[in-house]
CSV table of C-alpha atoms in Angstrom, one decimal:
chain,number,residue,atom,x,y,z
A,1,MET,CA,-0.1,0.0,-0.1
A,2,ALA,CA,2.8,2.5,0.5
A,3,LYS,CA,3.9,2.9,-3.0
A,4,SER,CA,0.3,3.3,-3.9
A,5,ASP,CA,0.2,6.1,-1.3
A,6,LEU,CA,3.2,8.0,-3.0
A,7,THR,CA,1.0,7.7,-6.5
A,8,SER,CA,-2.2,8.9,-4.5
A,9,TRP,CA,-0.3,11.8,-3.0
A,10,ILE,CA,1.2,13.1,-6.3
A,11,GLU,CA,-2.2,12.3,-7.9
A,12,ALA,CA,-3.8,14.7,-5.2
A,13,ASN,CA,-1.3,17.4,-5.5
A,14,GLU,CA,-0.5,17.5,-9.2
A,15,HIS,CA,-2.0,21.0,-9.6
A,16,ARG,CA,0.7,22.4,-7.3
A,17,PHE,CA,3.5,21.4,-9.2
A,18,THR,CA,1.8,22.0,-12.6
A,19,ASP,CA,1.5,25.5,-11.2
A,20,ILE,CA,5.1,25.7,-10.5
A,21,SER,CA,6.4,24.2,-13.7
A,22,ARG,CA,4.1,26.7,-15.7
A,23,GLN,CA,5.6,29.6,-13.7
A,24,ILE,CA,9.0,28.5,-14.7
A,25,TRP,CA,8.1,27.9,-18.2
A,26,GLU,CA,6.3,31.5,-18.4
A,27,LYS,CA,9.6,33.3,-17.1
A,28,PRO,CA,12.6,31.2,-18.9
A,29,GLU,CA,16.0,32.0,-17.6
A,30,LEU,CA,19.2,31.2,-19.0
A,31,GLY,CA,22.0,29.5,-17.3
A,32,TYR,CA,23.6,30.8,-14.1
A,33,THR,CA,20.8,33.5,-14.2
A,34,GLU,CA,18.1,31.1,-12.9
A,35,SER,CA,17.1,33.4,-9.8
A,36,PHE,CA,13.3,32.9,-10.1
A,37,ALA,CA,13.2,29.3,-10.6
A,38,SER,CA,15.8,28.5,-7.9
A,39,GLU,CA,13.9,30.8,-5.2
A,40,LEU,CA,10.6,29.2,-6.4
A,41,GLN,CA,11.7,25.7,-5.7
A,42,ILE,CA,13.5,26.5,-2.7
A,43,SER,CA,10.7,28.4,-1.1
A,44,THR,CA,8.8,25.2,-2.0
A,45,LEU,CA,10.8,22.8,-0.4
A,46,GLN,CA,11.5,25.0,2.8
A,47,GLU,CA,7.7,25.1,3.4
A,48,ALA,CA,7.8,21.4,3.1
A,49,GLY,CA,10.1,21.0,5.8
A,50,PHE,CA,13.5,20.4,3.9
A,51,HIS,CA,16.9,21.9,5.0
A,52,ILE,CA,18.3,24.3,2.2
A,53,ARG,CA,21.8,24.9,1.5
A,54,THR,CA,22.5,27.4,-1.5
A,55,GLY,CA,25.4,28.5,-3.7
A,56,ILE,CA,26.9,25.0,-4.1
A,57,GLY,CA,29.9,24.9,-6.0
A,58,ASP,CA,30.1,29.2,-6.0
A,59,VAL,CA,27.1,28.9,-8.3
A,60,ALA,CA,24.5,31.4,-7.0
A,61,THR,CA,21.7,29.7,-8.2
A,62,SER,CA,22.5,26.1,-7.4
A,63,PHE,CA,21.0,24.5,-4.1
A,64,ILE,CA,20.6,21.2,-2.2
A,65,ALA,CA,17.4,20.7,-0.1
A,66,GLU,CA,17.6,17.6,2.5
A,67,TYR,CA,15.4,15.8,4.6
A,68,GLY,CA,16.3,12.8,7.0
A,69,SER,CA,19.6,11.7,8.3
A,70,GLY,CA,21.9,8.9,8.1
A,71,HIS,CA,22.4,6.5,5.3
A,72,PRO,CA,21.4,5.8,2.4
A,73,ILE,CA,21.5,9.2,1.0
A,74,ILE,CA,19.5,9.2,-2.1
A,75,GLY,CA,19.5,12.1,-4.4
A,76,ILE,CA,17.3,13.3,-6.9
A,77,LEU,CA,18.7,15.8,-9.6
A,78,GLY,CA,16.8,18.7,-10.9
A,79,GLU,CA,17.4,21.6,-13.6
A,80,PHE,CA,15.6,24.5,-14.5
A,81,ASP,CA,17.6,26.6,-17.2
A,82,ALA,CA,16.2,27.7,-20.5
A,83,LEU,CA,17.5,28.0,-24.0
A,84,PRO,CA,18.0,31.4,-26.1
A,85,GLY,CA,15.9,32.2,-29.0
A,86,LEU,CA,13.2,29.6,-28.3
A,87,SER,CA,10.3,31.6,-26.9
A,88,GLN,CA,7.0,30.3,-28.1
A,89,GLU,CA,3.5,29.9,-27.0
A,90,VAL,CA,1.7,26.6,-26.5
A,91,SER,CA,0.6,26.3,-30.0
A,92,PRO,CA,1.1,24.4,-33.2
A,93,ALA,CA,2.1,27.2,-35.2
A,94,TYR,CA,5.4,29.3,-34.7
A,95,GLN,CA,4.4,32.1,-32.3
A,96,PRO,CA,7.1,33.4,-30.1
A,97,LEU,CA,6.0,35.1,-26.7
A,98,VAL,CA,9.2,37.3,-27.0
A,99,GLN,CA,10.8,37.8,-30.1
A,100,ASN,CA,14.4,36.0,-30.2
A,101,GLY,CA,13.5,35.3,-26.2
A,102,PRO,CA,14.7,32.2,-24.3
A,103,GLY,CA,12.0,29.2,-24.0
A,104,HIS,CA,12.1,26.0,-22.4
A,105,GLY,CA,12.7,24.0,-25.6
A,106,CYS,CA,14.7,21.2,-23.3
A,107,GLY,CA,11.8,21.0,-20.7
A,108,HIS,CA,14.1,22.0,-17.7
A,109,ASN,CA,10.9,23.7,-16.2
A,110,LEU,CA,9.3,20.1,-16.1
A,111,LEU,CA,12.6,18.4,-15.2
A,112,GLY,CA,13.5,20.2,-12.0
A,113,THR,CA,9.8,20.5,-10.8
A,114,ALA,CA,9.2,16.7,-11.1
A,115,GLY,CA,12.2,16.1,-8.8
A,116,VAL,CA,10.8,18.7,-6.2
A,117,GLU,CA,7.3,16.6,-6.5
A,118,ALA,CA,8.9,13.4,-6.2
A,119,VAL,CA,11.1,14.3,-2.9
A,120,ILE,CA,8.2,15.9,-0.7
A,121,ALA,CA,6.0,13.0,-1.8
A,122,LEU,CA,8.5,10.7,-0.5
A,123,LYS,CA,9.0,13.0,2.6
A,124,ASP,CA,5.3,12.5,3.6
A,125,ARG,CA,5.9,8.7,3.3
A,126,MET,CA,9.0,8.9,5.4
A,127,ASP,CA,7.2,10.9,8.2
A,128,ALA,CA,4.1,8.5,8.0
A,129,GLU,CA,6.3,5.1,8.1
A,130,LYS,CA,9.3,6.8,10.1
A,131,ILE,CA,11.6,5.6,7.5
A,132,LYS,CA,15.5,6.2,8.1
A,133,GLY,CA,17.8,7.7,5.8
A,134,THR,CA,18.5,10.7,3.8
A,135,ILE,CA,16.7,12.3,0.6
A,136,ARG,CA,18.2,15.3,-1.4
A,137,TYR,CA,17.0,17.4,-4.0
A,138,TYR,CA,19.7,19.0,-6.0
A,139,GLY,CA,18.6,22.2,-7.8
A,140,CYS,CA,21.3,22.1,-10.7
A,141,ALA,CA,22.2,25.3,-12.7
A,142,ALA,CA,23.0,25.9,-16.1
A,143,GLU,CA,23.0,22.3,-17.5
A,144,GLU,CA,22.7,23.8,-21.0
A,145,LEU,CA,25.7,25.3,-20.6
A,146,LEU,CA,27.1,21.8,-19.6
A,147,SER,CA,29.0,23.1,-16.5
A,148,GLY,CA,26.3,23.5,-13.8
A,149,LYS,CA,27.0,19.8,-12.1
A,150,THR,CA,30.6,20.1,-12.9
A,151,PHE,CA,31.2,23.0,-10.7
A,152,MET,CA,29.1,21.3,-7.9
A,153,ALA,CA,30.9,17.9,-8.4
A,154,ARG,CA,34.3,19.6,-8.1
A,155,ALA,CA,33.1,21.0,-4.7
A,156,GLY,CA,32.3,17.3,-3.6
A,157,ALA,CA,28.4,18.0,-3.6
A,158,PHE,CA,27.8,14.4,-4.7
A,159,ASP,CA,30.5,12.5,-3.3
A,160,ASP,CA,28.5,10.9,-0.2
A,161,LEU,CA,25.6,9.9,-2.2
A,162,ASP,CA,24.7,6.2,-2.2
A,163,CYS,CA,23.0,6.8,-5.5
A,164,ALA,CA,21.2,9.5,-7.6
A,165,LEU,CA,18.0,9.6,-9.9
A,166,THR,CA,17.0,11.9,-12.7
A,167,TRP,CA,14.9,11.7,-15.9
A,168,HIS,CA,14.4,14.2,-18.8
A,169,PRO,CA,11.6,15.1,-20.8
A,170,GLY,CA,11.0,13.3,-24.4
A,171,SER,CA,8.7,11.9,-26.6
A,172,ALA,CA,8.7,8.3,-25.3
A,173,ASN,CA,9.0,6.6,-22.3
A,174,THR,CA,12.2,4.9,-21.6
A,175,THR,CA,15.3,4.0,-19.6
A,176,SER,CA,18.4,6.2,-20.5
A,177,ASN,CA,20.8,3.0,-21.5
A,178,VAL,CA,22.6,5.0,-24.0
A,179,ARG,CA,26.0,6.9,-23.3
A,180,PHE,CA,25.7,10.7,-23.6
A,181,GLN,CA,29.2,12.1,-25.0
A,182,ALA,CA,31.6,14.0,-23.1
A,183,LEU,CA,32.1,17.7,-23.8
A,184,SER,CA,34.7,20.3,-23.5
A,185,ALA,CA,33.6,23.8,-24.1
A,186,ILE,CA,36.7,26.3,-24.8
A,187,GLU,CA,36.6,30.1,-26.1
A,188,PHE,CA,39.8,31.0,-28.0
A,189,TYR,CA,40.8,34.7,-27.9
A,190,PHE,CA,43.0,36.2,-30.3
A,191,SER,CA,45.1,39.5,-30.2
A,192,GLY,CA,46.6,41.3,-32.9
A,193,VAL,CA,47.2,44.9,-34.0
A,194,THR,CA,44.6,47.2,-35.3
A,195,ALA,CA,45.2,49.3,-38.7
A,196,HIS,CA,43.4,51.0,-41.8
A,197,ALA,CA,42.5,48.1,-43.9
A,198,GLY,CA,42.5,50.1,-46.9
A,199,SER,CA,45.7,52.7,-46.5
A,200,ALA,CA,47.9,50.8,-44.2
A,201,PRO,CA,47.1,46.9,-44.1
A,202,HIS,CA,50.7,46.0,-43.8
A,203,LEU,CA,50.6,47.6,-40.4
A,204,GLY,CA,48.1,45.4,-38.9
A,205,ARG,CA,48.1,41.7,-37.6
A,206,SER,CA,44.5,40.4,-37.9
A,207,ALA,CA,43.1,38.4,-35.1
A,208,LEU,CA,40.2,37.4,-37.3
A,209,ASP,CA,42.6,35.8,-39.8
A,210,ALA,CA,44.2,33.8,-36.9
A,211,VAL,CA,40.4,32.7,-36.1
A,212,GLU,CA,39.8,31.8,-39.7
A,213,LEU,CA,42.7,29.9,-39.9
A,214,MET,CA,42.3,28.2,-36.6
A,215,ASN,CA,38.8,27.1,-38.0
A,216,VAL,CA,40.3,25.8,-41.2
A,217,GLY,CA,42.7,23.8,-39.2
A,218,ALA,CA,40.1,22.3,-37.2
A,219,ASN,CA,38.0,21.2,-40.2
A,220,TYR,CA,41.0,19.6,-41.7
A,221,MET,CA,41.5,17.8,-37.9
A,222,ARG,CA,38.0,16.1,-38.9
A,223,GLU,CA,39.3,13.4,-41.1
A,224,HIS,CA,41.6,12.4,-38.2
A,225,VAL,CA,39.6,12.1,-35.2
A,226,PRO,CA,37.5,9.0,-33.9
A,227,ASP,CA,34.1,8.3,-35.3
A,228,GLY,CA,31.2,10.0,-33.5
A,229,THR,CA,33.4,12.8,-32.7
A,230,ARG,CA,31.7,16.3,-33.0
A,231,ILE,CA,33.4,19.6,-33.3
A,232,HIS,CA,31.3,22.7,-33.3
A,233,TYR,CA,32.3,26.5,-33.4
A,234,GLN,CA,30.8,29.8,-33.3
A,235,ILE,CA,32.9,33.0,-33.9
A,236,THR,CA,31.7,35.2,-31.2
A,237,ASN,CA,34.0,38.3,-32.0
A,238,GLY,CA,34.9,38.9,-35.8
A,239,GLY,CA,36.1,42.4,-35.3
A,240,MET,CA,34.2,46.1,-35.5
A,241,ALA,CA,34.2,47.0,-39.3
A,242,PRO,CA,35.6,45.6,-42.5
A,243,ASN,CA,37.9,48.8,-42.9
A,244,ILE,CA,39.7,48.2,-39.6
A,245,VAL,CA,42.1,45.3,-39.1
A,246,PRO,CA,40.7,43.6,-36.0
A,247,ASP,CA,43.0,43.5,-33.0
A,248,ASN,CA,40.7,41.2,-31.2
A,249,ALA,CA,38.6,38.2,-32.5
A,250,SER,CA,37.2,35.1,-30.6
A,251,VAL,CA,35.9,31.7,-31.5
A,252,TYR,CA,34.0,29.3,-29.3
A,253,TYR,CA,34.1,25.5,-29.6
A,254,PHE,CA,32.3,22.4,-28.5
A,255,LEU,CA,34.0,19.2,-28.5
A,256,ARG,CA,32.3,15.9,-28.1
A,257,GLY,CA,33.9,12.5,-27.9
A,258,ALA,CA,32.7,8.9,-26.5
A,259,SER,CA,35.0,9.4,-23.2
A,260,ARG,CA,36.5,12.3,-21.2
A,261,LYS,CA,40.0,11.3,-22.2
A,262,GLN,CA,38.9,11.3,-26.0
A,263,VAL,CA,37.9,14.9,-25.6
A,264,ASP,CA,41.0,15.9,-23.5
A,265,GLU,CA,42.9,14.6,-26.5
A,266,LEU,CA,40.9,16.7,-29.0
A,267,GLN,CA,41.2,19.5,-26.7
A,268,ALA,CA,45.1,19.4,-26.7
A,269,ARG,CA,45.3,19.0,-30.5
A,270,LEU,CA,42.8,21.9,-31.0
A,271,ILE,CA,45.0,24.1,-28.7
A,272,LYS,CA,48.0,23.4,-31.0
A,273,ILE,CA,46.0,24.5,-34.1
A,274,ALA,CA,45.4,28.1,-32.1
A,275,GLN,CA,48.9,28.1,-31.4
A,276,GLY,CA,49.9,27.4,-35.0
A,277,ALA,CA,47.3,30.2,-36.3
A,278,THR,CA,49.0,32.8,-34.1
A,279,MET,CA,52.4,31.7,-35.9
A,280,MET,CA,51.0,32.1,-39.3
A,281,THR,CA,49.3,35.3,-38.3
A,282,GLU,CA,51.9,37.2,-35.9
A,283,THR,CA,49.0,37.3,-33.3
A,284,SER,CA,48.7,35.7,-29.8
A,285,VAL,CA,46.3,34.0,-28.3
A,286,ARG,CA,44.6,32.7,-25.0
A,287,TRP,CA,41.8,30.3,-24.0
A,288,ASP,CA,39.2,29.8,-21.3
A,289,ILE,CA,37.8,26.4,-20.7
A,290,LYS,CA,34.2,26.8,-19.8
A,291,ALA,CA,32.9,23.4,-19.6
A,292,GLY,CA,34.3,19.8,-19.3
A,293,CYS,CA,31.6,17.2,-18.7
A,294,TYR,CA,31.9,13.6,-18.7
A,295,ASP,CA,30.0,11.0,-20.8
A,296,THR,CA,27.1,9.3,-18.9
A,297,LEU,CA,27.7,6.0,-17.1
A,298,PRO,CA,24.3,4.5,-16.9
A,299,ASN,CA,23.6,1.9,-14.1
A,300,LEU,CA,21.3,-0.8,-15.4
A,301,VAL,CA,20.4,-2.0,-11.9
A,302,LEU,CA,18.9,1.3,-11.2
A,303,ASN,CA,17.4,1.9,-14.9
A,304,GLU,CA,15.6,-1.4,-14.7
A,305,HIS,CA,14.2,-0.8,-11.3
A,306,MET,CA,12.7,2.4,-12.6
A,307,TYR,CA,11.3,0.6,-15.5
A,308,LEU,CA,9.4,-1.7,-13.2
A,309,GLN,CA,7.9,1.1,-11.4
A,310,ALA,CA,6.2,2.3,-14.6
A,311,ALA,CA,3.4,-0.2,-14.2
A,312,ASP,CA,2.4,1.1,-10.9
A,313,ALA,CA,2.7,4.5,-11.8
A,314,GLY,CA,-0.3,3.9,-14.2
A,315,GLN,CA,-0.4,4.1,-17.9
A,316,MET,CA,-0.4,7.6,-19.5
A,317,GLU,CA,-3.6,8.6,-21.2
A,318,PHE,CA,-3.9,11.5,-23.6
A,319,THR,CA,-7.3,13.3,-24.8
A,320,GLU,CA,-8.6,14.1,-28.0
A,321,GLU,CA,-7.5,17.6,-27.8
A,322,GLU,CA,-4.2,16.6,-27.0
A,323,GLU,CA,-3.9,14.1,-29.8
A,324,SER,CA,-5.2,16.9,-32.3
A,325,PHE,CA,-2.6,19.5,-30.7
A,326,ALA,CA,0.2,16.8,-31.3
A,327,LYS,CA,-0.8,16.2,-35.0
A,328,SER,CA,-1.1,19.6,-35.9
A,329,LEU,CA,2.4,20.3,-34.1
A,330,CYS,CA,3.8,17.4,-36.1
A,331,GLN,CA,2.8,18.7,-39.4
A,332,THR,CA,5.3,21.4,-38.9
A,333,ILE,CA,8.1,18.9,-38.9
A,334,ALA,CA,8.8,16.8,-41.8
A,335,ALA,CA,11.3,14.3,-40.0
A,336,VAL,CA,8.0,13.0,-38.4
A,337,ALA,CA,6.9,11.2,-41.3
A,338,THR,CA,9.9,9.1,-41.0
A,339,GLU,CA,9.4,8.5,-37.5
A,340,THR,CA,5.7,7.5,-37.7
A,341,GLU,CA,6.7,5.1,-40.8
A,342,LYS,CA,9.0,3.2,-38.4
A,343,ALA,CA,6.2,2.8,-35.9
A,344,GLY,CA,3.7,1.4,-38.7
A,345,ASN,CA,2.4,4.7,-40.0
A,346,ARG,CA,0.0,5.0,-37.1
A,347,GLU,CA,-0.9,8.3,-36.4
A,348,ASP,CA,-1.8,7.8,-32.8
A,349,ILE,CA,1.9,6.4,-32.1
A,350,LEU,CA,2.8,10.3,-32.0
A,351,LEU,CA,1.9,10.3,-28.5
A,352,ASP,CA,3.3,6.9,-27.0
A,353,SER,CA,2.1,5.7,-23.6
A,354,ALA,CA,4.1,2.5,-23.4
A,355,PHE,CA,7.4,2.1,-21.7
A,356,TYR,CA,10.6,0.5,-23.2
A,357,HIS,CA,13.5,-0.7,-21.5
A,358,ASP,CA,15.8,-1.5,-24.7
A,359,LEU,CA,18.9,-3.5,-23.6
A,360,LYS,CA,20.0,-3.1,-27.3
A,361,GLN,CA,20.8,0.4,-26.5
A,362,VAL,CA,23.3,-0.3,-23.7
A,363,GLY,CA,26.6,1.3,-24.3
A,364,LYS,CA,25.6,3.1,-27.6
A,365,SER,CA,27.5,6.7,-27.6
A,366,VAL,CA,24.9,9.2,-28.9
A,367,GLY,CA,25.6,12.8,-29.9
A,368,ALA,CA,24.3,14.7,-27.1
A,369,SER,CA,25.9,15.7,-24.0
A,370,THR,CA,24.8,16.4,-20.5
A,371,ASP,CA,26.5,17.4,-17.1
A,372,VAL,CA,24.4,14.5,-15.5
A,373,GLY,CA,27.7,12.7,-16.8
A,374,ASP,CA,30.1,14.0,-14.2
A,375,VAL,CA,27.6,12.6,-11.4
A,376,SER,CA,27.4,9.3,-13.0
A,377,TRP,CA,31.2,8.7,-12.3
A,378,ILE,CA,30.7,9.6,-9.0
A,379,THR,CA,27.9,7.5,-7.6
A,380,PRO,CA,25.2,5.2,-9.5
A,381,VAL,CA,22.8,7.3,-11.3
A,382,GLY,CA,19.5,5.8,-12.9
A,383,GLN,CA,17.7,7.7,-15.4
A,384,VAL,CA,14.5,7.6,-17.6
A,385,THR,CA,12.8,9.8,-20.1
A,386,THR,CA,8.9,10.2,-20.5
A,387,THR,CA,6.5,11.4,-23.0
A,388,CYS,CA,6.1,15.0,-22.6
A,389,ALA,CA,6.1,15.8,-26.4
A,390,PRO,CA,4.6,14.0,-29.8
A,391,ARG,CA,7.0,11.4,-31.3
A,392,GLY,CA,9.5,13.4,-33.8
A,393,VAL,CA,9.5,16.5,-31.9
A,394,GLN,CA,13.2,17.2,-31.0
A,395,VAL,CA,14.6,19.1,-27.9
A,396,HIS,CA,16.0,22.5,-28.3
A,397,THR,CA,13.3,23.5,-31.0
A,398,TRP,CA,10.2,25.7,-30.7
A,399,GLN,CA,7.8,22.6,-31.0
A,400,ALA,CA,9.6,21.4,-28.0
A,401,THR,CA,8.8,24.7,-26.0
A,402,ALA,CA,5.4,24.3,-27.0
A,403,SER,CA,5.2,21.0,-26.0
A,404,PHE,CA,6.9,21.3,-22.7
A,405,GLY,CA,4.3,24.0,-21.7
A,406,SER,CA,1.3,22.2,-22.7
A,407,THR,CA,-0.7,19.4,-20.6
A,408,LEU,CA,1.4,16.7,-22.5
A,409,GLY,CA,4.4,18.1,-20.8
A,410,MET,CA,2.6,18.3,-17.4
A,411,LYS,CA,1.4,14.7,-17.6
A,412,GLY,CA,4.8,13.4,-18.5
A,413,MET,CA,6.3,15.4,-15.6
A,414,HIS,CA,3.9,13.8,-13.0
A,415,HIS,CA,4.6,10.5,-14.5
A,416,ALA,CA,8.4,10.8,-13.8
A,417,ALA,CA,8.0,12.4,-10.3
A,418,LYS,CA,6.0,8.8,-9.5
A,419,ILE,CA,8.7,6.5,-11.0
A,420,MET,CA,11.3,8.5,-9.1
A,421,ALA,CA,9.6,8.6,-6.0
A,422,MET,CA,8.7,4.9,-6.1
A,423,THR,CA,12.3,4.0,-6.6
A,424,ALA,CA,13.7,6.3,-4.0
A,425,TYR,CA,11.1,4.4,-1.6
A,426,ASP,CA,12.7,0.9,-2.4
A,427,LEU,CA,16.3,2.4,-2.2
A,428,LEU,CA,15.5,3.5,1.0
A,429,HIS,CA,14.4,0.2,2.2
A,430,ASN,CA,16.9,-1.6,0.0
A,431,GLU,CA,14.2,-3.7,-1.4
A,432,ASP,CA,15.8,-7.0,-2.8
A,433,GLY,CA,19.1,-5.4,-2.2
A,434,VAL,CA,18.6,-3.3,-5.2
A,435,LEU,CA,20.8,-0.4,-3.9
A,436,ASP,CA,23.8,-3.0,-2.9
A,437,ARG,CA,23.5,-4.3,-6.4
A,438,ALA,CA,23.4,-0.7,-8.1
A,439,LYS,CA,26.5,0.2,-6.2
A,440,ALA,CA,28.2,-3.2,-7.1
A,441,GLU,CA,27.2,-2.6,-10.7
A,442,PHE,CA,29.0,1.0,-10.3
A,443,VAL,CA,32.2,-0.3,-8.6
A,444,GLU,CA,32.7,-2.7,-11.5
A,445,SER,CA,31.9,-0.4,-14.2
A,446,THR,CA,34.3,2.3,-12.9
A,447,LYS,CA,37.0,-0.3,-12.0
A,448,GLY,CA,38.6,2.0,-9.4
A,449,PHE,CA,38.4,5.3,-11.4
A,450,THR,CA,38.7,8.5,-9.3
A,451,TYR,CA,36.6,11.3,-10.5
A,452,ARG,CA,38.3,14.6,-11.4
A,453,ALA,CA,36.5,17.6,-12.7
A,454,GLY,CA,37.1,18.4,-16.4
A,455,ILE,CA,37.0,22.2,-15.6
A,456,PRO,CA,40.5,23.3,-14.3
A,457,ASP,CA,40.4,24.6,-10.4
A,458,ASP,CA,41.1,28.0,-11.1
A,459,VAL,CA,38.4,28.5,-13.6
A,460,LYS,CA,35.0,30.2,-11.5
A,461,PRO,CA,31.8,30.0,-12.5
A,462,PRO,CA,30.0,33.1,-14.0
A,463,GLY,CA,29.1,35.5,-11.1
A,464,ALA,CA,31.5,34.0,-8.8
């Protein structure tokens, strides 16, 4: 009965957390500036009786909410930052709320709120049953900048956890058995000599030339990197005007690979390319490492246990209005035709209520990255996604923002909260030795590895 009490509590209080999620969705904030979302979650957890610690890892908007005492210590990871340029109404047509404004195109308004919902529901059961142990909600800033949890991890915030649980909004209900890639974010700043580009170009030494030559070198390096590697860049400063030889220019790189070691090797090669560009242009260069997250290490024991909770969480059901919204939204996405064809060309598959635990995906490296990876190399981490958007809708799009502000997103959020709360309940009891088995798998997977943050010790988070 106890786990059904958990789900009943969540169902009875859904409106509270729907409201919190909607408020965060309506006020999207970029990484390291999420003061509204952070304060809203903190006040909610304080009212519920949680002890709050703020400024974790010198990040102003990161915090830990804790209840209980002793071991096991079970963490639930939450996020709340938005993305630039993805403002959008809850509409199947492109209608930005604020032109070029931020929006929750990755669903972090849902992600963090479900964690808050889960730990408060769990606290209610801990009080009722006098359950021993500690639960923590981690309010993690700046996941989209792939560094918030890294700064927290560098400060030791996850070191004493027995395990952690998390989830992510998606377009299917599934365990996260794939490995998201490790990533480094590094910005290069070139300095040269300014001059009149028309009358005295020989006196100038162009920082922009150095940037462009560096990019040429990086593009030639693509032929000689491991399969699956990703190299993206953005010129963040290209000079002031065409008739002025730029004395300052900069370029921002993301490097992704299957492991932290692989990305570190790419980074060392890219720095050599930057230094080579300075030799060709008689300029100088410095660089800042802004993120250095790990690949994710799935814990199959925890993932399977989260999957087993799906039946007790109840199957998701969608209204005709939601089905219609999904169909209209997907008509704006050409890729959906391919997705529905794979699923047997059934339109109703756009909103998938089944839950999957695909072991064929175990160990497969995918192109995206998350700083959850850092946590997964410190303690066992279980993760699922739930249906918060129609099949074919990709995160980091306006269609995703529309979905994650709709009733579809809210339903997926409550579903995830139930799964995390029930899983954590079993972990506190160590039912069937599930926590012991998860920790044993982690020890075997890491084989004595000791975590060291991919961001150097002297690099501080923005605003610190």
